[in-house]
Amino acid sequence: QVQLVESGGGLVQAGGSLRLSCAASGSTFSTYTMGWFRQAPGKEREFVAAINYRTYYADSVKGRFTISRDNAKNTVYLQMNSLKPEDTAVYYCAARKSLGQIGILRTPEWYDYWGQGTQVTVSS
């Protein structure tokens, strides 16, 4: 069983930056694909970024967001720059003990473990 705890959300003005963190329990963190998803009110949960041996990004965040991981700290990060009001959402960390292919790891259903979410609000 893996527990995920997100942190780092908050209120920021458009154009600003935030860094989200997701701390994972367990001893085999390096073998997991880690993903970030977000869900705005009234919308479906959508893929933001993922990382295993490489990184993957949604087109809407490419060039602005960077996903990274520190396996020694069992932590995955999402650095968010040039934030826009449309980035406002609850951001969730997800994990699965598998590599996955680019198509499948964009789908929330593929992941086995989820964090509780952290709110990001970008004001205009």
PDB file of C-alpha atoms in Angstrom, residues 1-69:
ATOM      1  CA  GLN A   1       0.000   0.000   0.000  1.00  0.00           C
ATOM      2  CA  VAL A   2       1.251   3.457  -0.894  1.00  0.00           C
ATOM      3  CA  GLN A   3       0.137   6.679   0.746  1.00  0.00           C
ATOM      4  CA  LEU A   4       0.523   9.961  -1.096  1.00  0.00           C
ATOM      5  CA  VAL A   5       0.430  13.395   0.536  1.00  0.00           C
ATOM      6  CA  GLU A   6       0.412  16.546  -1.573  1.00  0.00           C
ATOM      7  CA  SER A   7       1.458  19.991  -0.432  1.00  0.00           C
ATOM      8  CA  GLY A   8       2.368  23.372  -1.869  1.00  0.00           C
ATOM      9  CA  GLY A   9      -0.943  24.588  -3.222  1.00  0.00           C
ATOM     10  CA  GLY A  10      -2.225  28.096  -2.657  1.00  0.00           C
ATOM     11  CA  LEU A  11      -3.368  31.378  -4.176  1.00  0.00           C
ATOM     12  CA  VAL A  12      -1.145  33.072  -6.724  1.00  0.00           C
ATOM     13  CA  GLN A  13      -1.547  35.831  -9.286  1.00  0.00           C
ATOM     14  CA  ALA A  14      -1.485  35.111 -12.979  1.00  0.00           C
ATOM     15  CA  GLY A  15       2.088  34.849 -14.188  1.00  0.00           C
ATOM     16  CA  GLY A  16       3.304  33.595 -10.840  1.00  0.00           C
ATOM     17  CA  SER A  17       4.771  30.268  -9.810  1.00  0.00           C
ATOM     18  CA  LEU A  18       4.084  27.459  -7.358  1.00  0.00           C
ATOM     19  CA  ARG A  19       5.806  24.181  -6.610  1.00  0.00           C
ATOM     20  CA  LEU A  20       3.724  21.217  -5.576  1.00  0.00           C
ATOM     21  CA  SER A  21       5.194  18.282  -3.696  1.00  0.00           C
ATOM     22  CA  CYS A  22       3.913  14.757  -3.267  1.00  0.00           C
ATOM     23  CA  ALA A  23       5.494  12.616  -0.572  1.00  0.00           C
ATOM     24  CA  ALA A  24       5.044   8.861  -0.902  1.00  0.00           C
ATOM     25  CA  SER A  25       5.331   6.096   1.649  1.00  0.00           C
ATOM     26  CA  GLY A  26       6.971   2.782   0.805  1.00  0.00           C
ATOM     27  CA  SER A  27      10.417   1.523  -0.079  1.00  0.00           C
ATOM     28  CA  THR A  28      10.199   1.014  -3.847  1.00  0.00           C
ATOM     29  CA  PHE A  29       9.282   4.544  -4.902  1.00  0.00           C
ATOM     30  CA  SER A  30      11.758   4.530  -7.784  1.00  0.00           C
ATOM     31  CA  THR A  31       9.797   1.748  -9.504  1.00  0.00           C
ATOM     32  CA  TYR A  32       6.563   3.740  -9.644  1.00  0.00           C
ATOM     33  CA  THR A  33       5.201   5.900 -12.398  1.00  0.00           C
ATOM     34  CA  MET A  34       4.084   9.114 -10.722  1.00  0.00           C
ATOM     35  CA  GLY A  35       1.479  11.386 -12.196  1.00  0.00           C
ATOM     36  CA  TRP A  36      -0.131  14.747 -11.564  1.00  0.00           C
ATOM     37  CA  PHE A  37      -3.768  15.351 -12.459  1.00  0.00           C
ATOM     38  CA  ARG A  38      -6.103  18.261 -11.841  1.00  0.00           C
ATOM     39  CA  GLN A  39      -9.810  18.766 -11.551  1.00  0.00           C
ATOM     40  CA  ALA A  40     -11.643  22.058 -11.824  1.00  0.00           C
ATOM     41  CA  PRO A  41     -15.222  22.481 -10.557  1.00  0.00           C
ATOM     42  CA  GLY A  42     -17.704  20.859 -12.901  1.00  0.00           C
ATOM     43  CA  LYS A  43     -14.981  19.286 -15.041  1.00  0.00           C
ATOM     44  CA  GLU A  44     -13.456  15.848 -15.338  1.00  0.00           C
ATOM     45  CA  ARG A  45     -10.098  15.030 -13.841  1.00  0.00           C
ATOM     46  CA  GLU A  46      -7.434  15.709 -16.440  1.00  0.00           C
ATOM     47  CA  PHE A  47      -3.837  14.641 -16.944  1.00  0.00           C
ATOM     48  CA  VAL A  48      -1.141  17.217 -16.259  1.00  0.00           C
ATOM     49  CA  ALA A  49       2.216  15.393 -16.198  1.00  0.00           C
ATOM     50  CA  ALA A  50       3.844  12.051 -15.393  1.00  0.00           C
ATOM     51  CA  ILE A  51       7.307  10.687 -14.792  1.00  0.00           C
ATOM     52  CA  ASN A  52       8.947   7.281 -14.804  1.00  0.00           C
ATOM     53  CA  TYR A  53      12.205   6.945 -16.769  1.00  0.00           C
ATOM     54  CA  ARG A  54      11.080   9.966 -18.810  1.00  0.00           C
ATOM     55  CA  THR A  55       8.602  12.781 -18.486  1.00  0.00           C
ATOM     56  CA  TYR A  56       5.233  13.353 -20.131  1.00  0.00           C
ATOM     57  CA  TYR A  57       3.155  16.545 -20.296  1.00  0.00           C
ATOM     58  CA  ALA A  58      -0.277  17.675 -21.339  1.00  0.00           C
ATOM     59  CA  ASP A  59      -0.110  20.133 -24.219  1.00  0.00           C
ATOM     60  CA  SER A  60      -1.761  22.790 -22.070  1.00  0.00           C
ATOM     61  CA  VAL A  61       1.164  22.884 -19.609  1.00  0.00           C
ATOM     62  CA  LYS A  62       4.125  21.999 -21.819  1.00  0.00           C
ATOM     63  CA  GLY A  63       6.846  24.627 -21.482  1.00  0.00           C
ATOM     64  CA  ARG A  64       5.347  26.036 -18.265  1.00  0.00           C
ATOM     65  CA  PHE A  65       5.275  23.066 -15.871  1.00  0.00           C
ATOM     66  CA  THR A  66       8.104  20.709 -14.957  1.00  0.00           C
ATOM     67  CA  ILE A  67       7.703  17.368 -13.231  1.00  0.00           C
ATOM     68  CA  SER A  68      10.649  15.881 -11.353  1.00  0.00           C
ATOM     69  CA  ARG A  69      11.325  13.310  -8.657  1.00  0.00           C
TER      70      ARG A  69
END
